[in-house]
XYZ file of C-alpha atoms in Angstrom:
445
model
C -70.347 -21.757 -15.656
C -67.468 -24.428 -16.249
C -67.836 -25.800 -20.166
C -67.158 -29.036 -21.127
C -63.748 -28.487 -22.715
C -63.052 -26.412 -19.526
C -61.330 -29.671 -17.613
C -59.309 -30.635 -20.618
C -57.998 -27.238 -21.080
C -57.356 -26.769 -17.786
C -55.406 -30.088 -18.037
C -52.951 -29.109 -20.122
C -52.332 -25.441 -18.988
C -51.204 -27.200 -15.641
C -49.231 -29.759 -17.386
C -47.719 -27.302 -19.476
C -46.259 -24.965 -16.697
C -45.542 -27.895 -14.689
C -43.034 -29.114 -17.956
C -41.943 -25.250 -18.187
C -40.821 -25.785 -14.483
C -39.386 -29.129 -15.060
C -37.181 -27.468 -17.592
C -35.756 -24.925 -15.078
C -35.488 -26.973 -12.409
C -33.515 -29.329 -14.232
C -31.123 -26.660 -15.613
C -30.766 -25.180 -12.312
C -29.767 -28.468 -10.565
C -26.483 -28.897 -13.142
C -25.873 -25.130 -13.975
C -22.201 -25.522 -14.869
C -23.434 -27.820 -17.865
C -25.271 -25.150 -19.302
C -22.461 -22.789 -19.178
C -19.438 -24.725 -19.768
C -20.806 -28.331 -21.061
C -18.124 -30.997 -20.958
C -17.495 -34.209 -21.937
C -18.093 -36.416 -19.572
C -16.427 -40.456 -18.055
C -17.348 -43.217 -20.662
C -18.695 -40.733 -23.173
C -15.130 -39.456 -23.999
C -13.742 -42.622 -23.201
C -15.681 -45.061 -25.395
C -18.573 -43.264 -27.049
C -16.518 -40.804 -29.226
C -13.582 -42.837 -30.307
C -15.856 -45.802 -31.138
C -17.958 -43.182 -33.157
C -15.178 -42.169 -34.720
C -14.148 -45.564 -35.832
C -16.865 -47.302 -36.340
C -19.748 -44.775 -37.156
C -22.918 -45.307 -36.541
C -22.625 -49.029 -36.502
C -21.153 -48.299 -33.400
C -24.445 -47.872 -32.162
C -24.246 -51.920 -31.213
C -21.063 -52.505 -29.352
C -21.818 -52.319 -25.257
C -20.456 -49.933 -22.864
C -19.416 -51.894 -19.651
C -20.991 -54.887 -20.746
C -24.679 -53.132 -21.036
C -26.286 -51.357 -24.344
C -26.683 -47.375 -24.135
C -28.097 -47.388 -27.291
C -29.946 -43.779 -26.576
C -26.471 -42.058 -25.514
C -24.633 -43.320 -28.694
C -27.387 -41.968 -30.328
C -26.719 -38.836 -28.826
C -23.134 -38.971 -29.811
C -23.215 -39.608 -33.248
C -25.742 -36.819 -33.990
C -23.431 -34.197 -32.041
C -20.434 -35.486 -33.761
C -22.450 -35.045 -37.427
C -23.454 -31.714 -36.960
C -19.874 -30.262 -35.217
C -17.224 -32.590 -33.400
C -15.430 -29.375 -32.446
C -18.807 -27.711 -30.789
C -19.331 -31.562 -29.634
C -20.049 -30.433 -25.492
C -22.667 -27.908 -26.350
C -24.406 -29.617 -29.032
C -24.672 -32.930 -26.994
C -25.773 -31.005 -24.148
C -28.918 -29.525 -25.968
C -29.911 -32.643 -27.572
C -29.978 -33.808 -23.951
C -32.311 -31.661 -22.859
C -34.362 -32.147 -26.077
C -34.745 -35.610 -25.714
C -35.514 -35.380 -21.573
C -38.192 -32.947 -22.463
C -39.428 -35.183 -24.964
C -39.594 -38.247 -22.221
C -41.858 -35.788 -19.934
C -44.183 -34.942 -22.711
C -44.542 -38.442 -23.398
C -45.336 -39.633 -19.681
C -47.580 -36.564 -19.163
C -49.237 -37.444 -22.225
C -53.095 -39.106 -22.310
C -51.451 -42.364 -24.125
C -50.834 -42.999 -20.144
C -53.254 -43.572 -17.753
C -52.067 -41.999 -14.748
C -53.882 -39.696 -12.609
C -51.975 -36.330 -11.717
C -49.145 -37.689 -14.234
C -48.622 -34.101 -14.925
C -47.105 -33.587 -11.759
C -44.483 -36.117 -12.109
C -41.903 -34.051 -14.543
C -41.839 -31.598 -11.392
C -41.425 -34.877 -8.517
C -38.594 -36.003 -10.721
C -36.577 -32.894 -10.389
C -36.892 -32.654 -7.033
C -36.120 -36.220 -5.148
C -33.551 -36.039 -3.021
C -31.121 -37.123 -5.167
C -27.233 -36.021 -6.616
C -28.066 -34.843 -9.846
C -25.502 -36.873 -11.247
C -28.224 -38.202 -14.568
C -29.518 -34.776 -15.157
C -28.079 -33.316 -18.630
C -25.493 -35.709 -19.204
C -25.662 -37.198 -22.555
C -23.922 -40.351 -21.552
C -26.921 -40.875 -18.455
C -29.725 -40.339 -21.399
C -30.579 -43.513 -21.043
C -31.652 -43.387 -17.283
C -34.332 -40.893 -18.834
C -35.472 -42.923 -21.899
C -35.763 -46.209 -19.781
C -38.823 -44.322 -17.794
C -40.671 -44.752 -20.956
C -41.028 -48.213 -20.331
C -44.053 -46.905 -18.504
C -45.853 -46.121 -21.787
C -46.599 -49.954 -22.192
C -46.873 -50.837 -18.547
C -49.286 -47.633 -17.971
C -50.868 -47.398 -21.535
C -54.411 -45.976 -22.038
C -56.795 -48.592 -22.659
C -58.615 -45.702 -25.050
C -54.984 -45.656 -27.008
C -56.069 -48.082 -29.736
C -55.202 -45.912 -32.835
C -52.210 -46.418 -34.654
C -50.470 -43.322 -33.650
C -50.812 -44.622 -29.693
C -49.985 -47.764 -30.715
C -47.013 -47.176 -33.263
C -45.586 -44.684 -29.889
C -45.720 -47.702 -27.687
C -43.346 -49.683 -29.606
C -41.133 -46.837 -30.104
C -40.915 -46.002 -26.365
C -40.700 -50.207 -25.538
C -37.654 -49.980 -28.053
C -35.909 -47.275 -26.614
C -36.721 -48.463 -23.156
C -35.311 -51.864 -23.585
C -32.311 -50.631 -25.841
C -31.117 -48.233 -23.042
C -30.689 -50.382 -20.169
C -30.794 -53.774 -18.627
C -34.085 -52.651 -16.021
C -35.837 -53.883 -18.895
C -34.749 -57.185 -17.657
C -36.204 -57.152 -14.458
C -39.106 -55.170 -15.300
C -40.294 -58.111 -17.774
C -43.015 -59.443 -14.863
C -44.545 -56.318 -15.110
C -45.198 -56.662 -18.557
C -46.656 -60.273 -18.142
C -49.321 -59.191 -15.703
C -50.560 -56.701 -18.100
C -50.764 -59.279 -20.534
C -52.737 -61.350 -18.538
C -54.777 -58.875 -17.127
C -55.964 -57.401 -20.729
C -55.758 -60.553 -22.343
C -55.232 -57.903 -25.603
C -53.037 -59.329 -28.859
C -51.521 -56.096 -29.187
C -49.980 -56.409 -25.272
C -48.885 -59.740 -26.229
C -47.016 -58.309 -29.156
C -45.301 -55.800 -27.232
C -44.645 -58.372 -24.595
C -42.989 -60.237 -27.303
C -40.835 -57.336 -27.886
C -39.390 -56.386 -24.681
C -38.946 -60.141 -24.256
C -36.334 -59.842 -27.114
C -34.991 -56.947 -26.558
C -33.909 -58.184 -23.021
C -32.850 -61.205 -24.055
C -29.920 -59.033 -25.916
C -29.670 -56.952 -22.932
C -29.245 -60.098 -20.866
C -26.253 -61.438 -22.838
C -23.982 -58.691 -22.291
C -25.898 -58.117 -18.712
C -24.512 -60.952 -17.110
C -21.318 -60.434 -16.946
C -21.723 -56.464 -14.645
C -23.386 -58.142 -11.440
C -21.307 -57.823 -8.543
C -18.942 -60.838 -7.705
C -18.436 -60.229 -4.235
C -22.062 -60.043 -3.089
C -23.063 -59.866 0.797
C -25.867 -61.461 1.121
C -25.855 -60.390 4.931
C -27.191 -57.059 3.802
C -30.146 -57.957 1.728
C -32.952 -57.217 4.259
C -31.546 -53.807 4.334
C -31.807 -52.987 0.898
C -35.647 -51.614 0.933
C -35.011 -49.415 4.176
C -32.191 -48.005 2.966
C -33.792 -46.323 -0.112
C -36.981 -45.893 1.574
C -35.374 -44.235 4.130
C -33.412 -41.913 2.227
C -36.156 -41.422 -0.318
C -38.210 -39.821 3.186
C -35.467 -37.045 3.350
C -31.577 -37.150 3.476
C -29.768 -36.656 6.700
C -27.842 -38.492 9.239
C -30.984 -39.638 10.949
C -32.370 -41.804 7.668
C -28.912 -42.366 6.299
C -28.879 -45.785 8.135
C -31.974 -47.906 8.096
C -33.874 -47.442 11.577
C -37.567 -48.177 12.985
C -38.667 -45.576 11.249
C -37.873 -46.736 7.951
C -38.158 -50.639 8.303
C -41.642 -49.290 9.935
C -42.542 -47.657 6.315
C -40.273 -50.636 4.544
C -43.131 -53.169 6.097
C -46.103 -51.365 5.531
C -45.207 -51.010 1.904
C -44.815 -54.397 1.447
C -48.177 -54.697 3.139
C -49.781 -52.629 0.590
C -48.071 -53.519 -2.396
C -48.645 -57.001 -1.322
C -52.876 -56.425 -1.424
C -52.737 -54.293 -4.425
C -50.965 -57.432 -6.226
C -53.677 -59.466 -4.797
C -56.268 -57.199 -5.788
C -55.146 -57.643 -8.918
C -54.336 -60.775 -9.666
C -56.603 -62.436 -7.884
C -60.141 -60.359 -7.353
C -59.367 -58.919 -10.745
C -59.719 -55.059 -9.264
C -58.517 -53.163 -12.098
C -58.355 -49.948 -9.732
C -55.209 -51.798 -8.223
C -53.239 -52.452 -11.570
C -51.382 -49.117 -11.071
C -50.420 -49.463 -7.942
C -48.984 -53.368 -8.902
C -46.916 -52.036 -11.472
C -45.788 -49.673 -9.636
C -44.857 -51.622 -6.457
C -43.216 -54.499 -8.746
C -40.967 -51.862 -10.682
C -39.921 -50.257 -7.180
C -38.751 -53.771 -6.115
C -37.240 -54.627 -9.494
C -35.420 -51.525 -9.694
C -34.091 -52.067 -5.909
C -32.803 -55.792 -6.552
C -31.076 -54.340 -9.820
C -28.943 -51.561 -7.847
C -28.155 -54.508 -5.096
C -27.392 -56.880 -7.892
C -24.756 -53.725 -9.738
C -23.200 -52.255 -6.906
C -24.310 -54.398 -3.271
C -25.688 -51.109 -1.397
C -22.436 -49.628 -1.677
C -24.014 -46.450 -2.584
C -24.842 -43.081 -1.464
C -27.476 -40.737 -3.241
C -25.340 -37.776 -3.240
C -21.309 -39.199 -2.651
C -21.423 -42.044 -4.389
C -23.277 -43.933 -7.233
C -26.414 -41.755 -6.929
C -28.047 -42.382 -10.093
C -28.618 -46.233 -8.752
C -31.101 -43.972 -6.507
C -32.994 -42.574 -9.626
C -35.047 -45.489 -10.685
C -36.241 -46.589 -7.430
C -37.195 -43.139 -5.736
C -39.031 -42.750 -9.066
C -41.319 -45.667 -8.989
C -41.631 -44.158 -5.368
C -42.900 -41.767 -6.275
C -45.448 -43.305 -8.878
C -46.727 -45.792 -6.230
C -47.578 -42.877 -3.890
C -49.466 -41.459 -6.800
C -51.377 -44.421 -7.903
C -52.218 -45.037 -3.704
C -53.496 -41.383 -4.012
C -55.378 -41.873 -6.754
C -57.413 -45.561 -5.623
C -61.231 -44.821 -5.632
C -62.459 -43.920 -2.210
C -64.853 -46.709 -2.046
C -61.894 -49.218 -2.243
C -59.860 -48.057 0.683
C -63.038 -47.075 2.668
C -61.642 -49.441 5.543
C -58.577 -47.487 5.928
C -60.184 -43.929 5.980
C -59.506 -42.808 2.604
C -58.619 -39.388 3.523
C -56.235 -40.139 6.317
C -54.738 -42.265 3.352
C -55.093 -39.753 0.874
C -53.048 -37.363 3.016
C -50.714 -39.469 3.851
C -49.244 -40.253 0.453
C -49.508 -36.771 -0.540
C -47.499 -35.693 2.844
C -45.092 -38.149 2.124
C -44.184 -36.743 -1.562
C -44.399 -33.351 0.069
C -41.602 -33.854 2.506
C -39.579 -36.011 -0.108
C -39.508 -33.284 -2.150
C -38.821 -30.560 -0.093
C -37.148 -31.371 3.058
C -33.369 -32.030 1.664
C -33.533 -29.012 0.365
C -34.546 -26.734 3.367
C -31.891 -28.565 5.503
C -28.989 -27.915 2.586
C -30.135 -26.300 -0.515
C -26.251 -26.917 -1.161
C -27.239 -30.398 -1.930
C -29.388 -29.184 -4.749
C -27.350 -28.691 -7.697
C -23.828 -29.763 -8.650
C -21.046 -27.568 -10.391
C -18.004 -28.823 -11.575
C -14.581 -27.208 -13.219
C -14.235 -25.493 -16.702
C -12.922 -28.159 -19.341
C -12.464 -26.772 -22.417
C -12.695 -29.332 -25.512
C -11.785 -27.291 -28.219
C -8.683 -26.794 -26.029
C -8.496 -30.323 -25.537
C -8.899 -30.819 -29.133
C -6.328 -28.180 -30.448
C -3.033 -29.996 -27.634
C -3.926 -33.120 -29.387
C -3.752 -32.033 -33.051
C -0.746 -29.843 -32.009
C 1.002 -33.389 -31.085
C 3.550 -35.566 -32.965
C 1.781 -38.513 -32.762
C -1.137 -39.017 -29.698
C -2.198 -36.933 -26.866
C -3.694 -37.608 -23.461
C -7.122 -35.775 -23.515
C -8.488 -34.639 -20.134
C -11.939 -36.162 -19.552
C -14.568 -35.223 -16.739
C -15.044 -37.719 -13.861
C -16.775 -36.054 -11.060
C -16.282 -32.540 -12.069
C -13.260 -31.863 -10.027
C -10.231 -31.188 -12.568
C -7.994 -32.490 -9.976
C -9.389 -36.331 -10.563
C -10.432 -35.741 -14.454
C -9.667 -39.114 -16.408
C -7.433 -39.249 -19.169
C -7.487 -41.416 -22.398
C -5.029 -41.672 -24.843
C -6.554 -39.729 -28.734
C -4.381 -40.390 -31.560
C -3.874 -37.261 -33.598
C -5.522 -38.751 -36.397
C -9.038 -39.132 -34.041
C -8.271 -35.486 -33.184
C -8.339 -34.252 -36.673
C -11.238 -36.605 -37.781
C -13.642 -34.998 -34.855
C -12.554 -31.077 -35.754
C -13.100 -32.062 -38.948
C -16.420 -33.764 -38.627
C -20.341 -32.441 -39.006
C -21.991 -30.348 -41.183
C -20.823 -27.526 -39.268
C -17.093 -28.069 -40.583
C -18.106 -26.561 -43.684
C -18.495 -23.393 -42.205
C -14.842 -23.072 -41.064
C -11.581 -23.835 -43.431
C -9.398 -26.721 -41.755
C -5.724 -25.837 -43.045
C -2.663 -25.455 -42.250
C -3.148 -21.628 -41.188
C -6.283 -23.126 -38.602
C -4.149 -24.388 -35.421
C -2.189 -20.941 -35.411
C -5.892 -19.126 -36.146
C -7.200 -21.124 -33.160
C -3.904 -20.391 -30.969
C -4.315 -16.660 -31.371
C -7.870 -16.189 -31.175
C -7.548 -18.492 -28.074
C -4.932 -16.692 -26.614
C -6.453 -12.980 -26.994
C -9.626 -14.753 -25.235
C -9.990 -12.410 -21.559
């Protein structure tokens, strides 16, 4: 006989493998980082010599006009505890911190049913997985926790729930300008609840975009075609089905899907707004943010993207919020959708996470995960403090060492970051260490 703490328990055991699996799968779809971690485009370009020389008030100056607040974070930890183990130690906080996002949305301070299926959904869109353990893309992973507010509990009225939802609004907004155009979202919660505590955090976000706005502006694409506008939905929809040549190009198929989303999204919002169905909210949110987060990859790049050649993390957000609108459609009371025969519905939003899921992968399990060169930092590290005067240090682009950046270190920046984190103590920097660190390196198989 099935007690009553049976459900609960059972709860978490499934949400508890399912962030165990989330773990691996997200290891397995970068494995090189987890045996070679390197540093990575803007990270060694901007993050670490800014860190360097400014600290942690570093913290507030913008990286291609937007604040990455969470990824400086990231890099000013790894640089106090060892500059010279800098890869490695960024790399775990990484995964620390992604883990940390899951077992947030997962959580019961959000109210979404089957939620703790959605670590294992994420890992497996068909996707490059170009934001998975980076520590500059951390803040691709702490902007999902924008949900917390948008998806709160309306039982998450103690001060723990409520003192997490204005941590996770910060560190939403602070991360990334989707805050911007997820702002509507926000407002129909307000005015749904009509609670003081959801105008307060509207409040928040509010300002917190505002600053994300004025150094926003300034990254939307001048040269923007117009022309292709209408084929913005199809084209992620599309892809978001499976990826192959058949969806890479919108078709009937997908502007087929494109319009009957609209359709639905389009009822749930009046369901909401208007007959004040509160079984709809989810699905609102969830079709505004899918449409927000659309507009903002148009608005950054004009569709020219790909989401596994080029620009694929402009493919995270919206085959994300995908997702969560199939889950919300899934999870609409029978008795609402009894006109569209709520298990022919049921199915079909549950077939259609199956096969995004899955599909890529059977045609090219390739496609899965993504390997790039050895770069050794410490290397890197030891050719620029061997220099006169500045050396050229070899960053990561797209993992291929044949197209690595470069960016000029001084020697002094060199010295600062072997020299910096508690770990230093551990380890004498003299005038015996370069020819230590030569020979050890040299007698390395």
């Amino acid at each position: 006989m099935m007690t009553v703490n049976s459900k609960p328990a059972r709860w978490q055991q499934i949400r508890l493998i399912n962030l165990a699996l989330f773990t691996v799968l997200y290891i397995l779809r970068r494995p090189a980082d987890a045996l070679y971690p390197s540093v990575w485009n803007e990270d060694g370009v901007f993050n670490i010599p800014q860190a360097i020389e400014h600290g942690w008030s570093s913290l507030l100056i913008p990286v291609n006009g937007y604040l990455i607040i969470p990824s400086k974070i990231i890099t000013l930890l790894s640089l106090s505890i060892s500059g010279l183990f800098y890869p490695e130690i960024a790399y775990l906080l990484t995964i620390i911190i992604t883990l940390l996002v899951m077992v947030i949305l997962t959580s019961s301070l959000i109210e979404l049913p089957k939620k703790e299926y959605l670590p294992i959904i994420i890992a497996l869109l068909p996707y490059d997985p170009e934001v998975f353990s980076t520590p500059l893309y951390i803040f691709w992973w702490t902007s999902l926790l924008l949900l917390v507010p948008l998806l709160a509990s309306s039982q998450a009225k103690s001060k723990t729930s409520k003192f997490m939802i204005i941590v996770s609004t910060t560190l939403g907004c602070i991360g990334s300008p989707i805050s911007i155009l997820l702002i509507p979202t926000m407002i129909i919660k307000a005015y749904i609840t009509r609670a003081r505590f959801n105008y307060v955090i509207l409040g928040l976000w509010s300002a917190l975009s505002a600053v994300q706005m004025y150094f926003s502006l300034s990254q939307v694409s001048e040269k923007m075609d117009f022309s292709k506008f209408y084929m913005a939905l199809p084209q992620f929809i599309g892809t978001y089905i499976t990826y192959n040549s058949f969806f890479l190009r919108p078709n009937f198929i997908s502007y087929t899907l494109s319009l009957a989303f609209l359709l639905v999204g389009c009822f749930a919002l009046y369901s909401t707004l208007i007959l004040r169905k509160q079984e709809f909210f989810n699905t609102s949110i969830a079709f505004l943010a899918v449409l927000s987060t659309i507009l903002a990859s148009w608005l950054r790049t004009n569709l020219e993207i790909h989401p596994f050649l080029a620009g694929p993390r402009y493919f995270f957000f919206p085959y994300v919020f995908l997702s969560i609108f199939l889950m919300t459609l899934y999870a609409i009371p029978s008795e609402s959708t009894y006109r569209l025969k709520p298990r022919f519905f049921k199915g079909l939003c549950l077939l259609i996470l199956i096969i995004s899921c899955t599909t890529t992968w059977i045609q090219n399990s390739s496609r899965f995960y993504r390997t790039h060169h050895p770069l050794n930092w410490r290397d890197e590290l030891y050719n620029c403090i061997s220099s006169a005067d500045s050396y050229n240090v070899t960053i990561h682009f797209n993992g291929d060492i044949s197209q690595a950046w470069g960016h000029e270190y001084p020697r002094e920046a060199c010295v600062k970051i072997a020299q910096s984190g508690l770990f230093s103590q551990w380890y004498r920097f003299d005038k015996t260490w370069l020819q230590e660190f030569k020979s050890n390196r040299e007698t390395q198989p």
